[in-house]
C-alpha cells in the first residue's frame, strides 16, 4: 500500500510538471484566431502549427543539452536560474546578466501576442452574437477596444492569484479544456459531416486523436489531485 501511494504521488508530480511543459508550447494554435484574415488558411495554418512547434522543440532541446553539458544534474535541480548560472560559467558574470535581461524582456512579447489573441476571440464571438455586440465593434483604426479592455482586465485578475504555480495551474485548466474540446469536435465533425472539404487530414485519426485525449485526461486528473484549489478556480471560471 505504501508503495502504491508513492507511485500515485509520483504520477501527480509528473502531471504537475507536465503542465509547465505544455504551457511552454501553448500558443502553437494562435494562428487560428487570425484565420479569417489568411488568404489560404487550409494550407498555411498546418504548416505554421507544425513548423512552429518543431522549431520551438529544437530550440528547447538544444538549450537543455547546453545547460546539462555545463552543469551537473544536482546543481541544475538546486538552482533557481540554471540557464543564467550556466551562462555565467561560460561567459562570466555578464553572461548571467544578459540571460536575466532576456528573461525579463520575453514576457513582454508574449503578453502582446496573448492579448491580441484573446481580443480576437471576444471580437469574433461579439460579431456572431454569442457575446454582447459591443465586443464586436472596432474603432477607426480597426482595434476592438472594448474587447481589449476586457481581456486585459481578465489577465490582471488572473495574476492576483499569487504564485506563478497557481497562475500556471489555472491557465492549464483553460488550455486542457480548449485542447480537449477541439479534439472531441474533430471526431464529432468527421462523423457528422464526412463530406466537408478538408485540406489537412490528421495522421492516424481517429486513433491518434483518442490517444492524445487519453493523455490529456490523465494529466488533467493529476493536476486536479495535486493542486485542487487552483484547479477548482479554473473550472469555476470556465463554468461561469
PDB file of C-alpha atoms in Angstrom, residues 37-229:
ATOM      1  CA  UNK A  37      -7.567  37.200 -42.430  1.00  0.00           C
ATOM      2  CA  UNK A  38      -5.475  34.454 -44.060  1.00  0.00           C
ATOM      3  CA  UNK A  39      -5.750  34.087 -47.841  1.00  0.00           C
ATOM      4  CA  UNK A  40      -5.169  30.304 -47.679  1.00  0.00           C
ATOM      5  CA  UNK A  41      -5.676  29.047 -44.095  1.00  0.00           C
ATOM      6  CA  UNK A  42      -6.111  25.419 -45.174  1.00  0.00           C
ATOM      7  CA  UNK A  43      -2.524  25.384 -46.410  1.00  0.00           C
ATOM      8  CA  UNK A  44      -0.841  27.961 -44.201  1.00  0.00           C
ATOM      9  CA  UNK A  45      -2.192  27.057 -40.764  1.00  0.00           C
ATOM     10  CA  UNK A  46      -0.994  23.411 -40.663  1.00  0.00           C
ATOM     11  CA  UNK A  47       2.421  24.483 -41.949  1.00  0.00           C
ATOM     12  CA  UNK A  48       2.635  27.212 -39.308  1.00  0.00           C
ATOM     13  CA  UNK A  49       1.441  24.941 -36.493  1.00  0.00           C
ATOM     14  CA  UNK A  50       3.726  22.004 -37.283  1.00  0.00           C
ATOM     15  CA  UNK A  51       6.712  24.084 -38.384  1.00  0.00           C
ATOM     16  CA  UNK A  52       6.490  26.494 -35.459  1.00  0.00           C
ATOM     17  CA  UNK A  53       6.210  23.691 -32.917  1.00  0.00           C
ATOM     18  CA  UNK A  54       9.144  21.831 -34.478  1.00  0.00           C
ATOM     19  CA  UNK A  55      11.330  24.949 -34.295  1.00  0.00           C
ATOM     20  CA  UNK A  56      10.452  25.551 -30.640  1.00  0.00           C
ATOM     21  CA  UNK A  57      11.129  21.897 -29.815  1.00  0.00           C
ATOM     22  CA  UNK A  58      14.541  22.161 -31.453  1.00  0.00           C
ATOM     23  CA  UNK A  59      15.420  25.318 -29.524  1.00  0.00           C
ATOM     24  CA  UNK A  60      14.314  23.830 -26.189  1.00  0.00           C
ATOM     25  CA  UNK A  61      16.208  20.576 -26.732  1.00  0.00           C
ATOM     26  CA  UNK A  62      19.415  22.384 -27.709  1.00  0.00           C
ATOM     27  CA  UNK A  63      19.079  24.726 -24.731  1.00  0.00           C
ATOM     28  CA  UNK A  64      18.622  21.828 -22.325  1.00  0.00           C
ATOM     29  CA  UNK A  65      21.571  19.957 -23.810  1.00  0.00           C
ATOM     30  CA  UNK A  66      23.738  23.052 -23.458  1.00  0.00           C
ATOM     31  CA  UNK A  67      22.804  23.549 -19.793  1.00  0.00           C
ATOM     32  CA  UNK A  68      23.321  19.865 -18.969  1.00  0.00           C
ATOM     33  CA  UNK A  69      26.702  19.983 -20.679  1.00  0.00           C
ATOM     34  CA  UNK A  70      27.816  22.837 -18.412  1.00  0.00           C
ATOM     35  CA  UNK A  71      26.099  21.998 -15.106  1.00  0.00           C
ATOM     36  CA  UNK A  72      25.702  18.672 -13.262  1.00  0.00           C
ATOM     37  CA  UNK A  73      22.152  17.456 -12.625  1.00  0.00           C
ATOM     38  CA  UNK A  74      22.161  18.174  -8.873  1.00  0.00           C
ATOM     39  CA  UNK A  75      23.266  21.751  -9.475  1.00  0.00           C
ATOM     40  CA  UNK A  76      20.545  22.255 -12.087  1.00  0.00           C
ATOM     41  CA  UNK A  77      17.932  20.982  -9.632  1.00  0.00           C
ATOM     42  CA  UNK A  78      19.157  23.294  -6.856  1.00  0.00           C
ATOM     43  CA  UNK A  79      19.479  26.429  -8.996  1.00  0.00           C
ATOM     44  CA  UNK A  80      16.549  28.882  -9.360  1.00  0.00           C
ATOM     45  CA  UNK A  81      18.027  30.115 -12.684  1.00  0.00           C
ATOM     46  CA  UNK A  82      20.099  27.290 -14.173  1.00  0.00           C
ATOM     47  CA  UNK A  83      20.395  28.916 -17.607  1.00  0.00           C
ATOM     48  CA  UNK A  84      21.791  32.106 -16.099  1.00  0.00           C
ATOM     49  CA  UNK A  85      24.172  30.075 -13.944  1.00  0.00           C
ATOM     50  CA  UNK A  86      25.394  28.124 -16.959  1.00  0.00           C
ATOM     51  CA  UNK A  87      25.868  31.347 -18.920  1.00  0.00           C
ATOM     52  CA  UNK A  88      27.922  32.845 -16.085  1.00  0.00           C
ATOM     53  CA  UNK A  89      30.242  29.838 -16.133  1.00  0.00           C
ATOM     54  CA  UNK A  90      30.757  30.091 -19.881  1.00  0.00           C
ATOM     55  CA  UNK A  91      30.834  33.886 -20.368  1.00  0.00           C
ATOM     56  CA  UNK A  92      31.471  35.240 -16.889  1.00  0.00           C
ATOM     57  CA  UNK A  93      29.165  37.450 -14.752  1.00  0.00           C
ATOM     58  CA  UNK A  94      27.966  39.337 -17.832  1.00  0.00           C
ATOM     59  CA  UNK A  95      26.531  36.132 -19.246  1.00  0.00           C
ATOM     60  CA  UNK A  96      24.130  35.766 -16.334  1.00  0.00           C
ATOM     61  CA  UNK A  97      23.118  39.428 -16.682  1.00  0.00           C
ATOM     62  CA  UNK A  98      22.349  39.018 -20.387  1.00  0.00           C
ATOM     63  CA  UNK A  99      20.268  35.883 -19.801  1.00  0.00           C
ATOM     64  CA  UNK A 100      18.347  37.578 -16.975  1.00  0.00           C
ATOM     65  CA  UNK A 101      17.598  40.605 -19.161  1.00  0.00           C
ATOM     66  CA  UNK A 102      16.325  38.328 -21.924  1.00  0.00           C
ATOM     67  CA  UNK A 103      14.122  36.518 -19.380  1.00  0.00           C
ATOM     68  CA  UNK A 104      12.690  39.855 -18.224  1.00  0.00           C
ATOM     69  CA  UNK A 105      12.076  41.026 -21.780  1.00  0.00           C
ATOM     70  CA  UNK A 106      10.484  37.835 -23.155  1.00  0.00           C
ATOM     71  CA  UNK A 107       7.197  38.066 -21.152  1.00  0.00           C
ATOM     72  CA  UNK A 108       6.515  41.441 -22.763  1.00  0.00           C
ATOM     73  CA  UNK A 109       6.414  39.848 -26.207  1.00  0.00           C
ATOM     74  CA  UNK A 110       4.133  37.005 -25.151  1.00  0.00           C
ATOM     75  CA  UNK A 111       1.841  39.458 -23.338  1.00  0.00           C
ATOM     76  CA  UNK A 112       1.358  41.377 -26.578  1.00  0.00           C
ATOM     77  CA  UNK A 113       0.570  38.230 -28.579  1.00  0.00           C
ATOM     78  CA  UNK A 114      -1.726  36.813 -25.891  1.00  0.00           C
ATOM     79  CA  UNK A 115      -3.779  39.988 -25.546  1.00  0.00           C
ATOM     80  CA  UNK A 116      -4.175  40.136 -29.325  1.00  0.00           C
ATOM     81  CA  UNK A 117      -5.406  36.536 -29.423  1.00  0.00           C
ATOM     82  CA  UNK A 118      -7.813  36.944 -26.504  1.00  0.00           C
ATOM     83  CA  UNK A 119      -9.228  40.087 -28.053  1.00  0.00           C
ATOM     84  CA  UNK A 120      -9.781  38.274 -31.359  1.00  0.00           C
ATOM     85  CA  UNK A 121     -11.835  35.607 -29.607  1.00  0.00           C
ATOM     86  CA  UNK A 122     -14.070  38.185 -27.949  1.00  0.00           C
ATOM     87  CA  UNK A 123     -14.333  40.112 -31.221  1.00  0.00           C
ATOM     88  CA  UNK A 124     -15.444  37.018 -33.155  1.00  0.00           C
ATOM     89  CA  UNK A 125     -17.976  35.990 -30.503  1.00  0.00           C
ATOM     90  CA  UNK A 126     -19.337  39.545 -30.281  1.00  0.00           C
ATOM     91  CA  UNK A 127     -19.645  39.736 -34.081  1.00  0.00           C
ATOM     92  CA  UNK A 128     -21.522  36.405 -34.138  1.00  0.00           C
ATOM     93  CA  UNK A 129     -23.888  37.479 -31.349  1.00  0.00           C
ATOM     94  CA  UNK A 130     -22.609  34.919 -28.833  1.00  0.00           C
ATOM     95  CA  UNK A 131     -21.495  37.765 -26.542  1.00  0.00           C
ATOM     96  CA  UNK A 132     -22.627  41.423 -26.318  1.00  0.00           C
ATOM     97  CA  UNK A 133     -22.301  43.073 -29.735  1.00  0.00           C
ATOM     98  CA  UNK A 134     -20.156  45.849 -28.233  1.00  0.00           C
ATOM     99  CA  UNK A 135     -17.278  43.346 -28.136  1.00  0.00           C
ATOM    100  CA  UNK A 136     -17.549  43.001 -31.915  1.00  0.00           C
ATOM    101  CA  UNK A 137     -17.028  46.701 -32.604  1.00  0.00           C
ATOM    102  CA  UNK A 138     -13.748  48.297 -33.626  1.00  0.00           C
ATOM    103  CA  UNK A 139     -12.509  51.880 -33.565  1.00  0.00           C
ATOM    104  CA  UNK A 140     -11.451  53.853 -36.641  1.00  0.00           C
ATOM    105  CA  UNK A 141      -8.043  52.122 -36.577  1.00  0.00           C
ATOM    106  CA  UNK A 142      -9.609  48.644 -36.539  1.00  0.00           C
ATOM    107  CA  UNK A 143      -8.876  47.932 -32.863  1.00  0.00           C
ATOM    108  CA  UNK A 144     -11.602  46.122 -30.871  1.00  0.00           C
ATOM    109  CA  UNK A 145     -11.095  48.467 -27.913  1.00  0.00           C
ATOM    110  CA  UNK A 146     -13.786  47.089 -25.606  1.00  0.00           C
ATOM    111  CA  UNK A 147     -12.609  43.537 -26.138  1.00  0.00           C
ATOM    112  CA  UNK A 148      -9.023  44.609 -25.457  1.00  0.00           C
ATOM    113  CA  UNK A 149     -10.039  46.252 -22.188  1.00  0.00           C
ATOM    114  CA  UNK A 150     -11.996  43.167 -21.101  1.00  0.00           C
ATOM    115  CA  UNK A 151      -9.172  40.732 -21.906  1.00  0.00           C
ATOM    116  CA  UNK A 152      -6.630  42.965 -20.149  1.00  0.00           C
ATOM    117  CA  UNK A 153      -8.829  43.136 -17.048  1.00  0.00           C
ATOM    118  CA  UNK A 154      -9.184  39.343 -17.042  1.00  0.00           C
ATOM    119  CA  UNK A 155      -5.411  38.918 -17.314  1.00  0.00           C
ATOM    120  CA  UNK A 156      -4.806  41.325 -14.430  1.00  0.00           C
ATOM    121  CA  UNK A 157      -7.334  39.420 -12.311  1.00  0.00           C
ATOM    122  CA  UNK A 158      -5.582  36.136 -13.068  1.00  0.00           C
ATOM    123  CA  UNK A 159      -2.176  37.289 -11.836  1.00  0.00           C
ATOM    124  CA  UNK A 160      -3.723  38.228  -8.484  1.00  0.00           C
ATOM    125  CA  UNK A 161      -3.870  34.525  -7.622  1.00  0.00           C
ATOM    126  CA  UNK A 162      -0.414  34.824  -6.127  1.00  0.00           C
ATOM    127  CA  UNK A 163       2.346  32.404  -7.035  1.00  0.00           C
ATOM    128  CA  UNK A 164       3.471  31.553 -10.537  1.00  0.00           C
ATOM    129  CA  UNK A 165       2.491  27.940  -9.881  1.00  0.00           C
ATOM    130  CA  UNK A 166      -1.105  28.929  -9.055  1.00  0.00           C
ATOM    131  CA  UNK A 167      -1.419  31.027 -12.204  1.00  0.00           C
ATOM    132  CA  UNK A 168       0.071  28.195 -14.267  1.00  0.00           C
ATOM    133  CA  UNK A 169      -2.395  25.661 -12.844  1.00  0.00           C
ATOM    134  CA  UNK A 170      -5.439  27.826 -13.556  1.00  0.00           C
ATOM    135  CA  UNK A 171      -4.110  28.548 -17.044  1.00  0.00           C
ATOM    136  CA  UNK A 172      -3.508  24.839 -17.636  1.00  0.00           C
ATOM    137  CA  UNK A 173      -7.191  24.162 -16.884  1.00  0.00           C
ATOM    138  CA  UNK A 174      -8.078  26.603 -19.652  1.00  0.00           C
ATOM    139  CA  UNK A 175      -5.537  25.053 -22.018  1.00  0.00           C
ATOM    140  CA  UNK A 176      -6.585  21.452 -21.418  1.00  0.00           C
ATOM    141  CA  UNK A 177     -10.259  22.318 -21.788  1.00  0.00           C
ATOM    142  CA  UNK A 178      -9.592  24.093 -25.074  1.00  0.00           C
ATOM    143  CA  UNK A 179      -7.446  21.278 -26.438  1.00  0.00           C
ATOM    144  CA  UNK A 180      -9.906  18.574 -25.394  1.00  0.00           C
ATOM    145  CA  UNK A 181     -12.908  20.394 -26.872  1.00  0.00           C
ATOM    146  CA  UNK A 182     -11.057  20.800 -30.179  1.00  0.00           C
ATOM    147  CA  UNK A 183     -10.061  17.123 -30.276  1.00  0.00           C
ATOM    148  CA  UNK A 184     -13.560  15.902 -29.445  1.00  0.00           C
ATOM    149  CA  UNK A 185     -15.021  18.326 -32.002  1.00  0.00           C
ATOM    150  CA  UNK A 186     -12.696  16.899 -34.645  1.00  0.00           C
ATOM    151  CA  UNK A 187     -14.045  13.394 -34.068  1.00  0.00           C
ATOM    152  CA  UNK A 188     -17.666  14.562 -33.976  1.00  0.00           C
ATOM    153  CA  UNK A 189     -17.410  16.666 -37.139  1.00  0.00           C
ATOM    154  CA  UNK A 190     -15.635  13.916 -39.078  1.00  0.00           C
ATOM    155  CA  UNK A 191     -18.565  11.641 -38.190  1.00  0.00           C
ATOM    156  CA  UNK A 192     -21.424  14.100 -38.731  1.00  0.00           C
ATOM    157  CA  UNK A 193     -20.105  15.876 -41.816  1.00  0.00           C
ATOM    158  CA  UNK A 194     -17.777  13.485 -43.640  1.00  0.00           C
ATOM    159  CA  UNK A 195     -18.204  15.281 -46.967  1.00  0.00           C
ATOM    160  CA  UNK A 196     -16.780  18.663 -45.962  1.00  0.00           C
ATOM    161  CA  UNK A 197     -13.587  19.734 -47.760  1.00  0.00           C
ATOM    162  CA  UNK A 198     -10.574  19.024 -45.545  1.00  0.00           C
ATOM    163  CA  UNK A 199      -7.273  20.340 -46.873  1.00  0.00           C
ATOM    164  CA  UNK A 200      -5.395  18.730 -43.982  1.00  0.00           C
ATOM    165  CA  UNK A 201      -6.093  15.314 -42.510  1.00  0.00           C
ATOM    166  CA  UNK A 202      -4.884  14.277 -39.064  1.00  0.00           C
ATOM    167  CA  UNK A 203      -2.314  11.491 -39.257  1.00  0.00           C
ATOM    168  CA  UNK A 204      -3.593   8.189 -37.879  1.00  0.00           C
ATOM    169  CA  UNK A 205      -7.029   9.537 -36.948  1.00  0.00           C
ATOM    170  CA  UNK A 206      -9.114   8.613 -35.056  1.00  0.00           C
ATOM    171  CA  UNK A 207      -6.654   6.500 -33.020  1.00  0.00           C
ATOM    172  CA  UNK A 208      -4.016   9.183 -32.624  1.00  0.00           C
ATOM    173  CA  UNK A 209      -6.699  11.641 -31.535  1.00  0.00           C
ATOM    174  CA  UNK A 210      -8.088   9.208 -28.957  1.00  0.00           C
ATOM    175  CA  UNK A 211      -4.569   8.565 -27.663  1.00  0.00           C
ATOM    176  CA  UNK A 212      -3.925  12.268 -27.126  1.00  0.00           C
ATOM    177  CA  UNK A 213      -7.334  12.713 -25.475  1.00  0.00           C
ATOM    178  CA  UNK A 214      -6.476   9.909 -23.037  1.00  0.00           C
ATOM    179  CA  UNK A 215      -3.119  11.506 -22.247  1.00  0.00           C
ATOM    180  CA  UNK A 216      -4.669  14.908 -21.636  1.00  0.00           C
ATOM    181  CA  UNK A 217      -7.317  13.429 -19.337  1.00  0.00           C
ATOM    182  CA  UNK A 218      -4.657  11.598 -17.320  1.00  0.00           C
ATOM    183  CA  UNK A 219      -2.549  14.740 -16.906  1.00  0.00           C
ATOM    184  CA  UNK A 220      -5.626  16.802 -16.044  1.00  0.00           C
ATOM    185  CA  UNK A 221      -6.619  14.300 -13.349  1.00  0.00           C
ATOM    186  CA  UNK A 222      -3.121  14.574 -11.867  1.00  0.00           C
ATOM    187  CA  UNK A 223      -3.337  18.366 -11.822  1.00  0.00           C
ATOM    188  CA  UNK A 224      -6.698  18.263 -10.020  1.00  0.00           C
ATOM    189  CA  UNK A 225      -5.286  15.812  -7.462  1.00  0.00           C
ATOM    190  CA  UNK A 226      -2.086  17.805  -6.917  1.00  0.00           C
ATOM    191  CA  UNK A 227      -3.493  21.337  -6.882  1.00  0.00           C
ATOM    192  CA  UNK A 228      -7.243  21.058  -6.132  1.00  0.00           C
ATOM    193  CA  UNK A 229      -7.725  24.702  -5.087  1.00  0.00           C
TER     194      UNK A 229
END
